[in-house]
CSV table of C-alpha atoms in Angstrom, one decimal:
chain,number,residue,atom,x,y,z
A,654,MET,CA,72.1,120.6,17.5
A,655,HIS,CA,68.5,121.0,16.3
A,656,HIS,CA,69.3,124.4,14.7
A,657,LEU,CA,72.6,123.0,13.3
A,658,CYS,CA,71.0,120.0,11.7
A,659,ILE,CA,68.1,122.1,10.2
A,660,ALA,CA,70.5,124.6,8.8
A,661,GLY,CA,72.4,121.8,7.2
A,662,TRP,CA,69.5,120.5,5.1
A,663,LEU,CA,68.2,124.0,4.3
A,664,SER,CA,71.6,125.0,2.9
A,665,CYS,CA,71.9,122.1,0.5
A,666,SER,CA,71.8,123.5,-3.1
A,667,ALA,CA,70.8,120.3,-4.8
A,668,PRO,CA,69.1,117.2,-3.6
A,669,ALA,CA,71.5,114.2,-3.2
A,670,ALA,CA,70.8,110.7,-4.4
A,671,ALA,CA,68.1,109.0,-2.4
A,672,GLN,CA,70.5,106.0,-1.7
A,673,ARG,CA,74.2,106.3,-1.5
A,674,SER,CA,77.1,104.6,0.2
A,675,LEU,CA,78.2,106.0,3.5
A,676,VAL,CA,81.9,107.0,3.9
A,677,MET,CA,83.6,105.3,6.8
A,678,PRO,CA,85.7,107.7,8.8
A,679,LYS,CA,89.5,107.4,9.4
A,680,LEU,CA,90.1,106.5,13.0
A,681,PRO,CA,92.6,108.6,15.0
A,682,PRO,CA,95.6,107.0,16.7
A,683,ALA,CA,94.9,105.2,19.9
A,684,GLY,CA,95.4,106.9,23.2
A,685,ARG,CA,93.5,107.3,26.4
A,686,ALA,CA,92.9,111.0,27.3
A,687,HIS,CA,90.4,110.2,30.0
A,688,PRO,CA,90.5,107.1,32.2
A,689,GLY,CA,87.4,105.2,33.2
A,690,VAL,CA,85.3,106.8,35.9
A,691,PRO,CA,85.5,105.0,39.2
A,692,ALA,CA,82.2,104.3,41.1
A,693,ALA,CA,81.4,106.7,43.9
A,694,PRO,CA,81.5,105.2,47.4
A,695,PRO,CA,78.1,104.6,49.0
A,696,PRO,CA,77.0,107.4,51.4
A,697,GLY,CA,77.5,106.8,55.1
A,698,ARG,CA,74.5,106.1,57.5
A,699,THR,CA,74.0,106.8,61.1
A,700,SER,CA,73.9,103.7,63.2
A,701,ARG,CA,70.4,102.6,64.1
A,702,LEU,CA,71.7,101.2,67.3
A,703,ALA,CA,73.0,104.6,68.4
A,704,LEU,CA,69.7,106.3,67.6
A,705,GLY,CA,67.8,103.6,69.7
A,706,THR,CA,70.1,103.7,72.7
A,707,PHE,CA,70.6,107.4,73.0
A,708,PRO,CA,67.3,108.1,74.9
A,709,LEU,CA,68.1,105.2,77.2
A,710,LEU,CA,71.6,106.6,78.0
A,711,LEU,CA,70.3,110.1,78.5
A,712,ALA,CA,67.6,108.9,80.9
A,713,ALA,CA,70.1,106.9,82.8
A,714,VAL,CA,72.5,109.8,83.1
A,715,CYS,CA,69.8,112.2,84.3
A,716,ALA,CA,68.5,109.6,86.8
A,717,ALA,CA,72.1,109.0,88.1
A,718,LEU,CA,72.9,112.7,88.4
A,719,GLY,CA,69.6,113.4,90.1
A,720,ARG,CA,70.1,110.7,92.7
A,721,PHE,CA,73.8,111.5,93.1
A,722,LEU,CA,73.2,115.3,93.6
A,723,ASP,CA,70.1,114.6,95.6
A,724,LEU,CA,68.1,116.9,93.2
A,725,PRO,CA,65.6,114.5,91.7
A,726,LEU,CA,63.0,117.2,91.1
A,727,LEU,CA,65.5,119.2,89.1
A,728,PHE,CA,66.0,116.4,86.6
A,729,LEU,CA,62.4,115.0,86.6
A,730,PRO,CA,61.1,117.6,84.1
A,731,LEU,CA,63.7,116.4,81.6
A,732,MET,CA,62.0,113.0,81.2
A,733,PRO,CA,59.3,114.2,78.7
A,734,ALA,CA,62.1,115.6,76.6
A,735,VAL,CA,63.7,112.2,76.6
A,736,ALA,CA,60.5,110.7,75.4
A,737,ALA,CA,60.3,113.3,72.6
A,738,LEU,CA,63.8,112.6,71.2
A,739,PRO,CA,62.7,110.2,68.4
A,740,ALA,CA,60.7,113.1,66.9
A,741,ILE,CA,64.0,114.9,66.0
A,742,GLY,CA,64.9,112.3,63.4
A,743,ARG,CA,62.8,109.8,61.4
A,744,PRO,CA,60.2,108.8,63.9
A,745,ASP,CA,60.2,105.0,64.2
A,746,VAL,CA,57.5,103.4,66.3
A,747,ARG,CA,59.9,101.0,68.0
A,748,ARG,CA,62.3,103.8,68.9
A,749,VAL,CA,59.4,105.9,70.2
A,750,LEU,CA,58.2,103.2,72.5
A,751,GLY,CA,61.8,102.5,73.6
A,752,ALA,CA,62.4,106.2,74.4
A,753,GLY,CA,59.0,106.3,76.3
A,754,ALA,CA,60.0,103.2,78.3
A,755,ALA,CA,63.4,104.8,79.1
A,756,ALA,CA,61.7,108.0,80.2
A,757,VAL,CA,59.2,106.1,82.5
A,758,GLY,CA,62.2,104.3,84.0
A,759,GLY,CA,63.9,107.6,84.7
A,760,VAL,CA,60.7,109.0,86.3
A,761,ALA,CA,60.6,105.9,88.5
A,762,VAL,CA,64.2,106.3,89.6
A,763,LEU,CA,64.0,110.0,90.2
A,764,GLY,CA,60.6,109.8,91.9
A,765,TRP,CA,61.5,107.2,94.4
A,766,GLY,CA,60.8,108.7,97.7
A,767,ALA,CA,59.8,112.1,96.3
A,768,LYS,CA,56.5,113.9,96.6
A,769,PRO,CA,53.9,112.2,94.4
A,770,ILE,CA,52.4,115.2,92.7
A,771,PRO,CA,55.6,116.1,90.7
A,772,VAL,CA,56.2,112.5,89.9
A,773,TYR,CA,52.6,111.9,88.6
A,774,ALA,CA,52.8,115.1,86.6
A,775,ALA,CA,56.1,114.0,85.0
A,776,LEU,CA,54.7,110.5,84.3
A,777,ALA,CA,51.6,111.9,82.7
A,778,SER,CA,53.7,114.2,80.5
A,779,VAL,CA,55.9,111.3,79.5
A,780,LEU,CA,52.9,109.2,78.5
A,781,ALA,CA,51.3,112.1,76.6
A,782,VAL,CA,54.5,112.9,74.7
A,783,THR,CA,55.0,109.2,73.9
A,784,ALA,CA,51.4,108.9,72.6
A,785,VAL,CA,51.7,112.0,70.4
A,786,VAL,CA,55.1,111.0,69.0
A,787,ARG,CA,53.9,107.5,68.4
A,788,THR,CA,50.8,108.8,66.5
A,789,ALA,CA,53.1,111.0,64.4
A,790,ALA,CA,55.4,108.1,63.7
A,791,ARG,CA,52.5,105.9,62.5
A,792,ARG,CA,51.3,108.7,60.2
A,793,VAL,CA,54.8,109.2,58.8
A,794,ARG,CA,55.1,105.4,58.2
A,795,ARG,CA,51.7,105.3,56.4
A,796,GLN,CA,52.8,108.3,54.3
A,797,GLU,CA,56.1,106.6,53.4
A,798,LEU,CA,54.3,103.4,52.3
A,799,ARG,CA,51.9,105.5,50.3
A,800,ILE,CA,54.7,107.3,48.6
A,801,ALA,CA,56.5,104.0,47.9
A,802,ARG,CA,53.4,102.6,46.3
A,803,LEU,CA,52.9,105.7,44.2
A,804,GLY,CA,56.6,105.5,43.2
A,805,ARG,CA,56.2,101.9,42.1
A,806,LEU,CA,53.0,102.7,40.2
A,807,ALA,CA,54.8,105.6,38.5
A,808,GLN,CA,57.7,103.4,37.4
A,809,VAL,CA,55.3,100.8,35.9
A,810,THR,CA,53.3,103.6,34.2
A,811,GLN,CA,56.5,105.2,32.8
A,812,ALA,CA,57.8,101.9,31.5
A,813,ALA,CA,54.5,101.2,29.8
A,814,VAL,CA,54.4,104.7,28.2
A,815,LEU,CA,58.0,104.8,26.9
A,816,PRO,CA,59.5,101.3,27.3
A,817,ARG,CA,63.2,100.8,26.8
A,818,PRO,CA,64.5,98.3,24.1
A,819,PRO,CA,65.5,94.8,25.1
A,820,GLU,CA,69.2,93.7,25.2
A,821,SER,CA,68.9,91.8,21.9
A,822,VAL,CA,66.5,92.0,19.0
A,823,GLY,CA,66.9,89.7,15.9
A,824,GLY,CA,70.6,89.2,16.5
A,825,VAL,CA,71.3,92.9,17.1
A,826,ARG,CA,72.9,93.5,20.6
A,827,LEU,CA,71.5,96.7,22.3
A,828,GLU,CA,72.4,98.8,25.3
A,829,ALA,CA,70.4,101.9,26.2
A,830,ARG,CA,70.7,104.6,28.9
A,831,TYR,CA,68.4,107.5,29.6
A,832,LEU,CA,69.2,110.6,31.7
A,833,ALA,CA,66.1,112.6,32.5
A,834,ALA,CA,66.2,116.4,32.9
A,835,THR,CA,63.8,115.9,35.8
A,836,PRO,CA,65.4,114.1,38.8
A,837,GLY,CA,63.8,110.7,39.4
A,838,ALA,CA,61.9,110.7,36.1
A,839,THR,CA,62.4,107.8,33.6
A,840,VAL,CA,60.4,109.4,30.7
A,841,GLY,CA,60.7,112.6,28.8
A,842,GLY,CA,61.0,113.9,25.3
A,843,ASP,CA,63.6,111.4,24.2
A,844,ILE,CA,62.5,108.1,22.6
A,845,CYS,CA,64.1,105.0,21.3
A,846,GLY,CA,62.8,101.7,20.1
A,847,ALA,CA,63.8,98.4,18.5
A,848,GLU,CA,61.5,96.1,16.5
A,849,ARG,CA,62.1,92.8,14.6
A,850,THR,CA,60.2,93.2,11.3
A,851,PRO,CA,60.0,91.3,8.0
A,852,PHE,CA,62.3,94.0,6.6
A,853,GLY,CA,65.0,93.6,9.2
A,854,VAL,CA,65.6,95.0,12.7
A,855,ARG,CA,64.2,98.5,12.8
A,856,LEU,CA,65.7,101.0,15.3
A,857,LEU,CA,64.6,104.5,16.3
A,858,ILE,CA,66.1,107.2,18.4
A,859,GLY,CA,64.3,110.6,18.5
A,860,ASP,CA,63.9,113.8,20.4
A,861,VAL,CA,60.7,115.8,20.7
A,862,SER,CA,61.2,119.6,20.9
A,863,GLY,CA,59.8,121.5,23.9
A,864,LYS,CA,59.3,120.7,27.5
A,865,GLY,CA,56.5,119.6,29.9
A,866,LEU,CA,53.9,116.8,29.9
A,867,ASP,CA,52.8,117.5,26.4
A,868,VAL,CA,56.2,116.5,25.2
A,869,VAL,CA,55.9,113.2,27.0
A,870,ALA,CA,52.5,112.6,25.4
A,871,THR,CA,53.9,113.5,21.9
A,872,ALA,CA,56.9,111.2,22.5
A,873,ALA,CA,54.6,108.3,23.4
A,874,GLU,CA,52.4,108.8,20.4
A,875,THR,CA,55.4,109.2,18.1
A,876,LEU,CA,56.9,105.9,19.4
A,877,HIS,CA,53.6,104.1,18.9
A,878,ILE,CA,53.3,105.4,15.3
A,879,TRP,CA,56.8,104.3,14.5
A,880,ARG,CA,56.1,100.8,15.9
A,881,GLU,CA,53.1,100.3,13.6
A,882,LEU,CA,54.9,101.7,10.5
A,883,ALA,CA,58.1,99.7,11.1
A,884,HIS,CA,56.2,96.5,10.5
A,885,HIS,CA,54.3,97.6,7.4
A,886,GLU,CA,56.5,100.1,5.5
A,887,SER,CA,59.2,98.5,3.4
A,888,SER,CA,61.4,101.7,3.2
A,889,LEU,CA,62.7,104.1,5.7
A,890,ALA,CA,61.6,107.0,3.5
A,891,GLY,CA,58.0,105.7,3.6
A,892,ILE,CA,58.2,105.5,7.4
A,893,ALA,CA,59.6,109.0,7.6
A,894,LEU,CA,57.0,110.6,5.4
A,895,ARG,CA,54.0,108.9,7.1
A,896,MET,CA,55.5,109.8,10.5
A,897,ASP,CA,55.9,113.4,9.4
A,898,THR,CA,52.2,113.6,8.5
A,899,SER,CA,51.2,111.9,11.8
A,900,VAL,CA,53.3,114.3,13.9
A,901,THR,CA,51.7,117.3,12.3
A,902,ARG,CA,48.3,115.9,13.3
A,903,ILE,CA,49.1,115.4,17.0
A,904,HIS,CA,47.0,118.2,18.6
A,905,HIS,CA,49.4,118.9,21.5
A,906,CYS,CA,52.6,118.9,19.3
A,907,GLU,CA,53.5,122.5,18.5
A,908,GLY,CA,57.1,121.7,17.5
A,909,PHE,CA,58.9,118.9,15.7
A,910,VAL,CA,60.6,115.6,16.3
A,911,THR,CA,64.2,114.9,15.3
A,912,ALA,CA,64.8,111.3,14.6
A,913,LEU,CA,67.3,108.8,13.3
A,914,LEU,CA,65.6,105.8,11.5
A,915,ILE,CA,67.7,102.7,11.0
A,916,THR,CA,67.2,99.3,9.4
A,917,VAL,CA,69.7,96.5,10.3
A,918,TYR,CA,69.6,93.8,7.6
A,919,ASP,CA,70.4,90.1,8.3
A,920,ASP,CA,73.6,90.4,6.2
A,921,GLY,CA,75.0,93.1,8.5
A,922,ARG,CA,74.2,96.1,6.3
A,923,VAL,CA,72.9,99.2,8.2
A,924,GLU,CA,70.6,101.7,6.4
A,925,LEU,CA,70.1,105.1,8.0
A,926,LEU,CA,67.8,108.0,7.5
A,927,ASN,CA,68.6,111.2,9.5
A,928,CYS,CA,65.7,113.5,10.2
A,929,GLY,CA,67.5,116.5,11.6
A,930,HIS,CA,69.1,114.4,14.4
A,931,PRO,CA,72.7,114.2,15.6
A,932,PRO,CA,74.6,111.6,13.5
A,933,PRO,CA,75.8,108.3,15.0
A,934,LEU,CA,79.3,107.4,16.2
A,935,LEU,CA,81.3,104.4,14.8
A,936,VAL,CA,83.2,102.5,17.5
A,937,ARG,CA,86.0,100.4,15.9
A,938,GLY,CA,89.1,99.1,17.4
A,939,GLY,CA,88.6,100.9,20.7
A,940,ARG,CA,88.2,104.3,19.0
A,941,ALA,CA,85.0,106.3,18.3
A,942,THR,CA,84.4,108.8,15.5
A,943,TRP,CA,81.4,110.5,14.0
A,944,LEU,CA,80.1,109.0,10.8
A,945,SER,CA,80.6,111.2,7.8
A,946,GLY,CA,78.6,111.4,4.6
A,947,LEU,CA,75.2,111.0,6.3
A,948,GLN,CA,73.0,113.8,4.9
A,949,ALA,CA,70.3,115.1,7.1
A,950,THR,CA,66.8,115.9,6.0
A,951,ALA,CA,64.1,118.0,7.8
A,952,PRO,CA,62.8,116.9,11.3
A,953,LEU,CA,59.5,115.1,11.4
A,954,GLY,CA,56.7,117.7,11.3
A,955,LEU,CA,58.8,119.9,9.0
A,956,MET,CA,59.5,117.7,6.1
A,957,ARG,CA,57.3,119.6,3.7
A,958,MET,CA,59.7,122.4,4.0
A,959,ALA,CA,62.4,120.1,2.4
A,960,GLY,CA,60.1,118.9,-0.3
A,961,ASP,CA,59.6,115.5,1.2
A,962,ARG,CA,63.3,114.7,0.4
A,963,CYS,CA,64.4,111.6,2.3
A,964,PRO,CA,68.0,110.6,1.4
A,965,THR,CA,69.3,107.4,3.0
A,966,ALA,CA,72.8,106.0,3.4
A,967,VAL,CA,74.1,102.4,3.8
A,968,VAL,CA,77.1,101.3,5.8
A,969,ARG,CA,78.5,97.8,6.3
A,970,PRO,CA,80.2,97.7,9.7
A,971,ALA,CA,83.2,95.4,10.2
A,972,PRO,CA,83.0,92.5,12.7
A,973,GLY,CA,83.2,93.9,16.2
A,974,ASP,CA,82.1,97.4,15.2
A,975,TRP,CA,79.5,99.2,17.3
A,976,LEU,CA,77.3,102.2,16.6
A,977,LEU,CA,76.3,104.7,19.2
A,978,LEU,CA,73.2,106.8,18.8
A,979,CYS,CA,72.4,109.8,21.0
A,980,THR,CA,70.1,112.8,21.3
A,981,ASP,CA,71.0,116.4,21.5
A,982,GLY,CA,71.0,116.2,25.3
A,983,VAL,CA,74.3,114.5,24.8
A,984,ALA,CA,75.6,116.2,21.7
A,985,GLU,CA,74.8,119.7,23.0
A,986,CYS,CA,75.7,119.0,26.6
A,987,ARG,CA,77.8,121.7,28.2
A,988,ASN,CA,79.6,122.2,31.5
A,989,PRO,CA,79.2,125.3,33.7
A,990,ASP,CA,82.0,127.0,31.6
A,991,GLY,CA,80.0,126.6,28.4
A,992,GLU,CA,82.3,123.9,26.9
A,993,PHE,CA,80.7,121.1,24.9
A,994,TYR,CA,81.0,117.5,26.1
A,995,PRO,CA,83.7,115.7,24.0
A,996,LEU,CA,81.6,112.7,23.3
A,997,ALA,CA,83.9,110.9,20.8
A,998,GLU,CA,86.9,111.5,22.9
A,999,ARG,CA,85.3,110.3,26.2
A,1000,LEU,CA,83.7,107.3,24.5
A,1001,SER,CA,87.1,106.3,23.1
A,1002,SER,CA,88.6,106.5,26.6
A,1003,PHE,CA,86.0,104.1,28.0
A,1004,CYS,CA,86.3,101.5,25.3
A,1005,GLY,CA,88.0,98.2,26.1
A,1006,HIS,CA,85.3,97.0,28.4
A,1007,GLY,CA,81.9,95.4,27.8
A,1008,PRO,CA,79.1,97.5,26.3
A,1009,THR,CA,77.3,97.7,29.7
A,1010,ALA,CA,80.4,99.0,31.5
A,1011,VAL,CA,81.0,101.5,28.7
A,1012,LEU,CA,77.6,103.0,28.9
A,1013,ASP,CA,77.7,103.0,32.7
A,1014,ALA,CA,81.0,104.9,32.7
A,1015,LEU,CA,79.7,107.3,30.0
A,1016,GLU,CA,76.5,108.0,31.9
A,1017,ALA,CA,78.3,108.7,35.1
A,1018,ASP,CA,80.8,111.0,33.3
A,1019,LEU,CA,78.1,112.8,31.5
A,1020,THR,CA,76.1,113.4,34.7
A,1021,ARG,CA,79.1,114.9,36.4
A,1022,TYR,CA,80.1,117.0,33.3
A,1023,ARG,CA,76.8,118.7,32.4
A,1024,ASP,CA,75.6,122.0,33.9
A,1025,GLU,CA,72.7,121.1,36.3
A,1026,ALA,CA,71.1,124.5,35.7
A,1027,ALA,CA,70.7,123.9,31.9
A,1028,ARG,CA,70.4,120.1,31.7
A,1029,ASP,CA,68.2,118.4,29.1
A,1030,ASP,CA,66.9,114.9,28.6
A,1031,ALA,CA,69.7,112.6,27.2
A,1032,MET,CA,69.4,109.2,25.5
A,1033,LEU,CA,72.2,106.8,24.5
A,1034,LEU,CA,71.7,103.7,22.4
A,1035,LEU,CA,74.6,101.4,21.6
A,1036,PHE,CA,74.1,98.6,19.1
A,1037,ARG,CA,76.1,95.9,17.2
A,1038,PRO,CA,74.9,94.5,13.9
A,1039,PRO,CA,74.6,90.7,13.4
A,1040,ASP,CA,77.9,90.2,11.7
A,1041,GLY,CA,79.6,91.5,14.9
A,1042,GLN,CA,78.0,88.8,17.0
A,1043,HIS,CA,80.8,86.4,16.1
A,1044,SER,CA,83.4,88.8,17.5
A,1045,GLN,CA,84.1,88.8,21.2
A,1046,ARG,CA,85.8,92.2,21.1
A,1047,SER,CA,84.4,95.0,23.3
A,1048,PRO,CA,83.6,98.5,21.9
């Protein structure tokens, strides 16, 4: 999508008007090609009771067989193995002590009336194995707690670096989802933001080119720059030009940043400026279509190549309309067969529910569709202007 958008603004023969009215698309006839995605059932778990009682049962069976066959010394060496059973799975201290107690009981039953030396040797082995496994279990537990603390710290840090927008800003209803290319991560090269300013509610969705930690740093700095400019620049063009200059000065940014800058006014008008980014989708009457007539300019960091041209467009959504913004991780998503993800079609099939359910279904469907070997960060931002707040219709 990056190269398609850049080619679009490079191929323009004459600059368009800096401000023009956006053409609202004709919506296709209704129809559900893809039903909603059902939630996957939770994975099964092995019973903790079975894991705790198995050493006890095994010790009891060995002791009973040893006494029944009158071969206690044959089963006596198996008791240290019973004590070591918790080490096979996740070593829990209580299960380790329980297995050790079962093994000691087995030694007592098998060693009753037997020669003391083998009995003492088996008992010493059981105690030694129990002590070793217990020490390992305590170390594993400490490591798990440490990893859990680091995970919570990472979540707080990631939320501070690239926070997600709230559910409502200045009368604009928002829903956002982020699918990281790295499993478990909540930050990457995709950014979005929402700010209540004297000029209206300002929205941003963007995508930093490249990969790695430098992309995360560039994304965080870009979002911070936009937040400052959104409260002081009266026009979207002014924000874009100053962001373009700032992006070129970021020392670890060797690429560019595609972005869609939006101002939502109190009367419901929506002004858009597309900096080489995928266009938004209009959701009306349960159908989703790409907005037409939105001219793209150069991405941030490359705007000098386009002569600092920043054409904007204005649309006035009808009550109940929603707009979906996305990054190229969604627009360019492909399955293992190389087929692009039909975003407008799938979004239409999920409409009819609340915005949270719509994005949940879209996120789950997109996760299953995309090729795991070539996945990219993906961001979804669904919003409804103030005039739509009086309508109870779902997207």
